Every structure is written in structure tokens, then in C-alpha cells.
Amino acid sequence: MRAQSSATEISAIAVGKPDGTAAGAAAGTVQAALGVVAFSLTFPATAWGLEGFGTWSLVAVRSVLAAVIAGGCLLALRVPLPERPHRSGLAVVGAGVVLGFPLLTTLALRTSTTAHAAVVVGLLPLTTALFSALRVGTRPSRTFWTAALAGAAAVVAFTVQQSGGALTAADAYLFAALLVCAAGYTEGGRLARVMPGWQVIGWALVLCLPLTVPATAVALSLEPVELTAHSVTGLLWVAVGSQFLGLVVWYRGMAAIGIPKASQLQLAQPLLTLVWSVLLLGEQLPVAAPLTAAAVLVCIAVTQRSRG
């Protein structure tokens, strides 16, 4: 009976029905934006990490480090185990944002530039909104969809043009990462309405430990590791910033303002990633970036004002 009640509760307060207060919406927008900033550093940090770690080692170690931090917080605060109806959703979060997205994008970044990989993030807001509509029944307005499609088109056109218009072998990894991450975001956003956002990602990380711990041992035994300032900094950021803290504020923001609107804030993420790539990796900022940034900001403004 309790399980049925909990499942009904999740459906009833789906993330498509966000906090209606002005203060709650403002706080949620700020939190989601902080998550976007944290995520925008992921690709440059991954590139740094790959300077000293192998693909599998980097992904496995980052997940274990993040899980240790999350598990320590859960233990220190004596947080009870998640209820049974929530565990399937946590499994989706783990598969999508703890394992799938980091692994697939890291595999892609072995041969792809950060600018090209940003096409994933450019499409992620629209894909997340689609998953939300299918999973929790949100029905954004026509204006919302028009602005979202326009923003996604602007970002995709920008990133594809900057990569020379040619699709690489890494695109298969990138598009697969897009799908699994959108699913993880949607499930995490739903759960963040009935449990704190940090517990959503915390339990997802802990539940993945039976996979990530042995994977770490095997990967470190097979792949050489070179500890440098860049590789260690990159590893620490993707583990602590991207994998844990960024997702904590991201899920809190999604719970406050809704999955569709929060997801559209990520339209700015590829451009932020390009800025970090210039500052951290020495890449040249494309001339088209300011025009694309202006178009994306307009789309974000429209989606944030439109009613779901």
C-alpha cells in the first residue's frame, strides 16, 4: 500500500508542475544555472584528465571518488535507504548520468574536439524536454517548443559549422550519450520533487559502486597513469564538480522550475564550454560565437517566460 502511495505521489508532483512562487522560481533558476556552469567545464576537464588517465580509468575513478563523497554525506546525515518505488528511477539516473554519459563522451573526446562534442549539449535541452513530455506528461506551449527548436538549431548549426560540417566516428558515442543523459535528467528531476536533489545523485552514485569499484581496479591495472597537474585537476573536477556538486544544484533547480524550462538553460552550455576551451585548452574562439550566443540567450528568455 505504501509503495503504491509513493508511486502515486511521484506522478502527482511531476517536475512539469514546478514551484509556483516567484522566490522559488528565482532560486531554482539560479541553482539550475550553477549546474550549467559546472557542466560547461566537464569537456575541458575531461580533456585534461585524458592527458594522464586512460578512458576507462578516468570514467571509473571519477565515479568512485564522487560516490565516496556522496556516501560520506549520506552516512554522516544518517539518510535512510531510498524507498523501493524510487529505486528504479535511481537506477536510470545511475545508468544515464553516472555511467553512460561520462563513458560515452570520454570515448568521443579521444578523437573529437571539445567544440565538436558540444553538439551533444546543444541537443540535450530539446531531448530532455521530449523525454519529460513522454515520461511525466508535461505539455509545454507551442511558443516554448518553437523557441527550444530554434535554440537547438542555432547551437547545432554553430557546432557543426565549426567542425567543418563533417560527421566523425565519435558522433555515434555523442548521440548515444545524448539519449542516456536526457533519460537520467528526466528521472532525476522527477525524484528531486520527493527527495532532496543531492540524495538523488548521491544514491545513484552509491548504487553504481558494485560496478565502478571493480571497473576501477581493472582499468588502473591495464591503463598507464601519469599524474600531472592537468590530469589530477581534470579528474577532481569531473568527479566533484560535474559528477556530484553540479548535479546536486541541477536537480534542485529542475525540481523548482520544471524539467522543460531548466533544460533550456543548457542552451548556453556549449558556448560556455567554448570559452573555457579557449582559456584552459588554448583553442581559438570562433568569430560566430557572439552571434550564436545572442540567438541562444533570446531563446532562453522566451522559454523561461512561456507557460507550460
Coordinates of C-alpha atoms in Angstrom, one line a residue:
M1 CA 0.0 0.0 0.0
R2 CA 2.9 2.3 0.9
A3 CA 4.6 1.6 -2.4
Q4 CA 1.5 2.4 -4.4
S5 CA 1.1 5.7 -2.4
S6 CA 4.7 6.7 -3.1
A7 CA 4.5 5.9 -6.8
T8 CA 1.3 8.0 -7.0
E9 CA 3.0 10.8 -5.2
I10 CA 5.8 10.9 -7.7
S11 CA 3.4 11.0 -10.6
A12 CA 1.2 13.7 -9.0
I13 CA 4.0 16.1 -8.4
A14 CA 5.9 15.5 -11.6
V15 CA 8.5 18.1 -12.4
G16 CA 6.4 19.6 -15.1
K17 CA 4.5 21.2 -12.2
P18 CA 7.2 23.4 -10.6
D19 CA 7.1 25.7 -7.6
G20 CA 4.7 28.5 -8.5
T21 CA 6.2 31.1 -6.1
A22 CA 8.4 33.9 -7.5
A23 CA 11.1 33.3 -4.9
G24 CA 11.1 29.5 -5.6
A25 CA 11.3 30.1 -9.3
A26 CA 14.2 32.6 -8.9
A27 CA 16.1 30.3 -6.6
G28 CA 15.5 27.3 -8.9
T29 CA 16.8 29.2 -11.9
V30 CA 19.9 30.2 -10.1
Q31 CA 20.6 26.7 -9.0
A32 CA 20.0 25.2 -12.4
A33 CA 22.3 27.9 -13.9
L34 CA 25.0 27.0 -11.5
G35 CA 24.6 23.4 -12.6
V36 CA 25.1 24.5 -16.2
V37 CA 28.3 26.4 -15.3
A38 CA 29.6 23.3 -13.6
F39 CA 28.7 21.1 -16.6
S40 CA 30.3 23.5 -19.1
L41 CA 33.7 22.7 -17.6
T42 CA 33.2 19.0 -18.0
F43 CA 34.6 18.6 -21.5
P44 CA 37.7 20.7 -21.0
A45 CA 38.3 19.0 -17.6
T46 CA 37.9 15.6 -19.3
A47 CA 40.5 16.6 -21.9
W48 CA 42.9 17.5 -19.1
G49 CA 42.1 14.2 -17.4
L50 CA 42.9 12.2 -20.6
E51 CA 46.4 13.6 -20.6
G52 CA 47.2 11.3 -17.7
F53 CA 44.5 8.7 -17.5
G54 CA 43.1 6.2 -19.9
T55 CA 39.5 6.4 -21.0
W56 CA 38.2 3.6 -18.7
S57 CA 40.3 4.7 -15.7
L58 CA 39.1 8.3 -15.9
V59 CA 35.5 7.3 -16.0
A60 CA 35.7 4.7 -13.3
V61 CA 37.8 6.7 -10.9
R62 CA 35.7 9.8 -11.2
S63 CA 32.5 7.8 -10.4
V64 CA 34.1 6.1 -7.4
L65 CA 35.5 9.4 -6.0
A66 CA 32.1 11.1 -6.4
A67 CA 30.4 8.1 -4.7
V68 CA 32.8 8.2 -1.8
I69 CA 31.9 11.9 -1.2
A70 CA 28.2 11.3 -1.7
G71 CA 28.2 8.2 0.5
G72 CA 30.1 10.0 3.3
C73 CA 27.4 12.7 3.3
L74 CA 24.6 10.1 3.3
L75 CA 26.2 8.3 6.2
A76 CA 27.0 11.5 8.2
L77 CA 23.5 12.7 8.0
R78 CA 22.1 9.1 8.6
V79 CA 19.9 9.3 5.5
P80 CA 17.6 6.2 5.3
L81 CA 17.7 4.0 2.3
P82 CA 15.5 5.2 -0.6
E83 CA 12.1 3.7 -0.8
R84 CA 11.5 0.8 -3.1
P85 CA 9.4 2.8 -5.7
H86 CA 12.3 5.3 -6.1
R87 CA 15.0 2.7 -6.8
S88 CA 14.1 2.1 -10.4
G89 CA 14.3 5.8 -11.1
L90 CA 17.7 6.0 -9.3
A91 CA 18.9 3.1 -11.5
V92 CA 18.0 5.1 -14.6
V93 CA 19.9 8.1 -13.1
G94 CA 22.9 6.0 -12.4
A95 CA 22.9 4.4 -15.9
G96 CA 22.4 7.8 -17.6
V97 CA 24.4 10.4 -15.7
V98 CA 26.8 8.3 -13.6
L99 CA 27.9 5.7 -16.1
G100 CA 26.5 6.3 -19.6
F101 CA 27.1 9.9 -20.3
P102 CA 30.7 10.1 -18.8
L103 CA 31.8 7.0 -20.6
L104 CA 30.3 7.8 -24.0
T105 CA 31.6 11.4 -24.0
T106 CA 35.0 10.4 -22.8
L107 CA 35.3 7.8 -25.6
A108 CA 34.2 10.5 -28.1
L109 CA 36.7 13.1 -26.7
R110 CA 39.6 10.7 -27.6
T111 CA 39.1 11.7 -31.3
S112 CA 36.8 14.7 -31.1
T113 CA 37.5 18.3 -30.1
T114 CA 35.5 19.9 -27.3
A115 CA 33.8 22.2 -29.8
H116 CA 32.5 19.3 -31.8
A117 CA 31.5 17.4 -28.7
A118 CA 29.4 20.4 -27.6
V119 CA 26.8 19.4 -30.2
V120 CA 25.6 16.9 -27.6
V121 CA 24.9 19.6 -25.1
G122 CA 23.3 21.7 -27.8
L123 CA 20.7 19.0 -28.4
L124 CA 20.4 17.9 -24.8
P125 CA 17.8 20.6 -23.7
L126 CA 15.4 19.6 -26.5
T127 CA 15.9 15.9 -25.9
T128 CA 15.3 16.3 -22.2
A129 CA 12.1 18.2 -22.9
L130 CA 11.0 15.4 -25.2
F131 CA 11.7 12.8 -22.5
S132 CA 9.9 14.9 -20.0
A133 CA 6.8 15.1 -22.2
L134 CA 6.8 11.3 -22.7
R135 CA 7.7 10.3 -19.2
V136 CA 5.9 12.7 -16.9
G137 CA 3.2 14.1 -19.2
T138 CA 4.4 17.7 -19.4
R139 CA 2.8 19.7 -22.2
P140 CA 4.9 22.9 -22.9
S141 CA 3.3 25.6 -25.0
R142 CA 3.8 26.0 -28.7
T143 CA 5.9 29.1 -28.1
F144 CA 8.1 27.1 -25.8
W145 CA 8.7 24.4 -28.4
T146 CA 9.3 27.0 -31.2
A147 CA 11.9 28.7 -29.1
A148 CA 13.5 25.5 -27.9
L149 CA 13.8 24.2 -31.5
A150 CA 15.2 27.5 -32.7
G151 CA 17.8 27.5 -29.9
A152 CA 18.8 23.9 -30.5
A153 CA 19.1 24.6 -34.3
A154 CA 21.3 27.6 -33.6
V155 CA 23.6 25.6 -31.4
V156 CA 23.8 22.6 -33.7
A157 CA 24.4 24.8 -36.8
F158 CA 27.2 26.6 -34.9
T159 CA 29.0 23.4 -33.6
V160 CA 28.6 21.5 -36.9
Q161 CA 29.9 24.5 -38.9
Q162 CA 32.9 24.9 -36.6
S163 CA 33.8 21.2 -37.1
G164 CA 33.8 21.6 -40.8
G165 CA 30.4 20.1 -41.5
A166 CA 31.8 16.5 -41.4
L167 CA 30.4 13.9 -39.0
T168 CA 33.1 11.8 -37.3
A169 CA 33.1 8.3 -35.8
A170 CA 32.7 9.9 -32.4
D171 CA 29.2 11.1 -33.3
A172 CA 27.8 7.7 -32.5
Y173 CA 29.1 8.0 -29.0
L174 CA 27.8 11.6 -28.7
F175 CA 24.3 10.8 -29.8
A176 CA 24.1 7.8 -27.6
A177 CA 25.3 9.9 -24.7
L178 CA 22.6 12.5 -25.5
L179 CA 19.8 9.9 -25.1
V180 CA 21.0 8.3 -21.9
C181 CA 21.7 11.6 -20.3
A182 CA 18.3 13.0 -21.1
A183 CA 16.7 9.9 -19.6
G184 CA 18.8 10.4 -16.5
Y185 CA 17.9 14.0 -16.2
T186 CA 14.2 13.3 -16.5
E187 CA 14.2 10.6 -13.9
G188 CA 16.4 12.6 -11.6
G189 CA 14.2 15.7 -11.9
R190 CA 11.1 13.6 -11.1
L191 CA 12.7 12.2 -8.0
A192 CA 14.0 15.6 -6.8
R193 CA 10.4 16.6 -6.2
V194 CA 10.0 13.9 -3.5
M195 CA 13.6 13.7 -2.1
P196 CA 16.4 16.2 -1.9
G197 CA 18.4 16.6 -5.1
W198 CA 21.7 15.8 -3.5
Q199 CA 20.2 12.5 -2.3
V200 CA 19.1 11.6 -5.8
I201 CA 22.6 11.8 -7.3
G202 CA 24.1 10.6 -4.1
W203 CA 22.2 7.3 -4.0
A204 CA 22.6 6.9 -7.8
L205 CA 26.4 7.1 -7.3
V206 CA 26.4 4.7 -4.4
L207 CA 24.2 2.2 -6.2
C208 CA 26.8 2.1 -9.0
L209 CA 29.7 1.2 -6.7
P210 CA 29.3 -2.6 -7.3
L211 CA 30.2 -1.8 -11.0
T212 CA 32.6 1.1 -10.6
V213 CA 34.8 -0.3 -7.9
P214 CA 35.9 -3.4 -9.8
A215 CA 36.0 -1.4 -13.1
T216 CA 38.4 1.0 -11.4
A217 CA 40.7 -1.9 -10.3
V218 CA 40.7 -3.5 -13.7
A219 CA 41.2 -0.2 -15.6
L220 CA 44.0 1.0 -13.4
S221 CA 45.8 -2.3 -13.8
L222 CA 45.6 -2.2 -17.6
E223 CA 45.9 1.5 -18.5
P224 CA 49.1 3.5 -17.6
V225 CA 48.5 6.6 -15.4
E226 CA 50.6 9.7 -15.4
L227 CA 49.8 12.1 -12.5
T228 CA 50.3 15.7 -13.7
A229 CA 48.7 19.0 -12.6
H230 CA 46.3 18.9 -15.5
S231 CA 45.3 15.2 -15.2
V232 CA 44.7 15.4 -11.5
T233 CA 42.8 18.7 -11.7
G234 CA 40.7 17.4 -14.5
L235 CA 39.9 14.2 -12.6
L236 CA 39.0 16.1 -9.4
W237 CA 36.7 18.5 -11.3
V238 CA 34.8 15.8 -13.2
A239 CA 34.4 13.8 -10.0
V240 CA 33.5 16.5 -7.5
G241 CA 32.2 19.4 -9.7
S242 CA 30.5 17.7 -12.6
Q243 CA 29.5 14.3 -11.1
F244 CA 28.3 15.4 -7.7
L245 CA 28.0 19.1 -6.8
G246 CA 26.9 20.2 -10.3
L247 CA 24.1 17.6 -10.3
V248 CA 23.0 18.5 -6.8
V249 CA 22.2 22.1 -7.8
W250 CA 20.9 21.0 -11.2
Y251 CA 18.3 18.6 -9.8
R252 CA 17.3 21.1 -7.2
G253 CA 16.8 23.7 -9.9
M254 CA 14.8 21.2 -12.1
A255 CA 12.5 20.4 -9.1
A256 CA 11.8 24.1 -8.6
I257 CA 11.2 25.4 -12.2
G258 CA 10.4 22.2 -14.1
I259 CA 12.3 19.9 -16.4
P260 CA 11.5 21.7 -19.7
K261 CA 12.5 25.2 -18.5
A262 CA 15.6 24.1 -16.6
S263 CA 16.7 22.1 -19.6
Q264 CA 16.6 25.1 -21.9
L265 CA 19.2 26.9 -19.7
Q266 CA 21.6 24.3 -21.1
L267 CA 21.4 26.0 -24.4
A268 CA 24.1 28.3 -23.1
Q269 CA 26.4 25.4 -22.1
P270 CA 28.1 24.8 -25.4
L271 CA 29.1 28.4 -25.6
L272 CA 30.4 28.4 -22.1
T273 CA 32.4 25.3 -22.9
L274 CA 34.0 27.1 -25.9
V275 CA 35.0 29.9 -23.6
W276 CA 36.6 27.5 -21.1
S277 CA 38.3 25.7 -24.0
V278 CA 39.9 29.0 -25.1
L279 CA 41.1 29.8 -21.6
L280 CA 42.1 26.3 -20.5
L281 CA 43.0 24.4 -23.7
G282 CA 44.2 27.3 -25.9
E283 CA 41.6 26.8 -28.6
Q284 CA 40.6 29.8 -30.7
L285 CA 37.2 31.3 -30.1
P286 CA 35.2 31.2 -33.4
V287 CA 34.0 34.5 -34.8
A288 CA 30.4 33.2 -35.0
A289 CA 30.3 32.7 -31.2
P290 CA 28.9 36.1 -30.2
L291 CA 26.1 35.9 -32.8
T292 CA 25.2 32.4 -31.7
A293 CA 25.3 33.5 -28.0
A294 CA 22.9 36.3 -28.7
A295 CA 20.5 33.9 -30.5
V296 CA 20.7 31.4 -27.7
L297 CA 20.1 34.0 -25.0
V298 CA 16.9 35.2 -26.8
C299 CA 15.7 31.6 -27.0
I300 CA 16.4 31.1 -23.3
A301 CA 14.5 34.2 -22.4
V302 CA 11.5 33.1 -24.5
T303 CA 11.4 29.6 -23.0
Q304 CA 11.7 30.9 -19.4
R305 CA 8.7 33.3 -19.9
S306 CA 6.5 30.8 -21.8
R307 CA 3.9 28.9 -19.8
G308 CA 4.0 25.1 -19.8

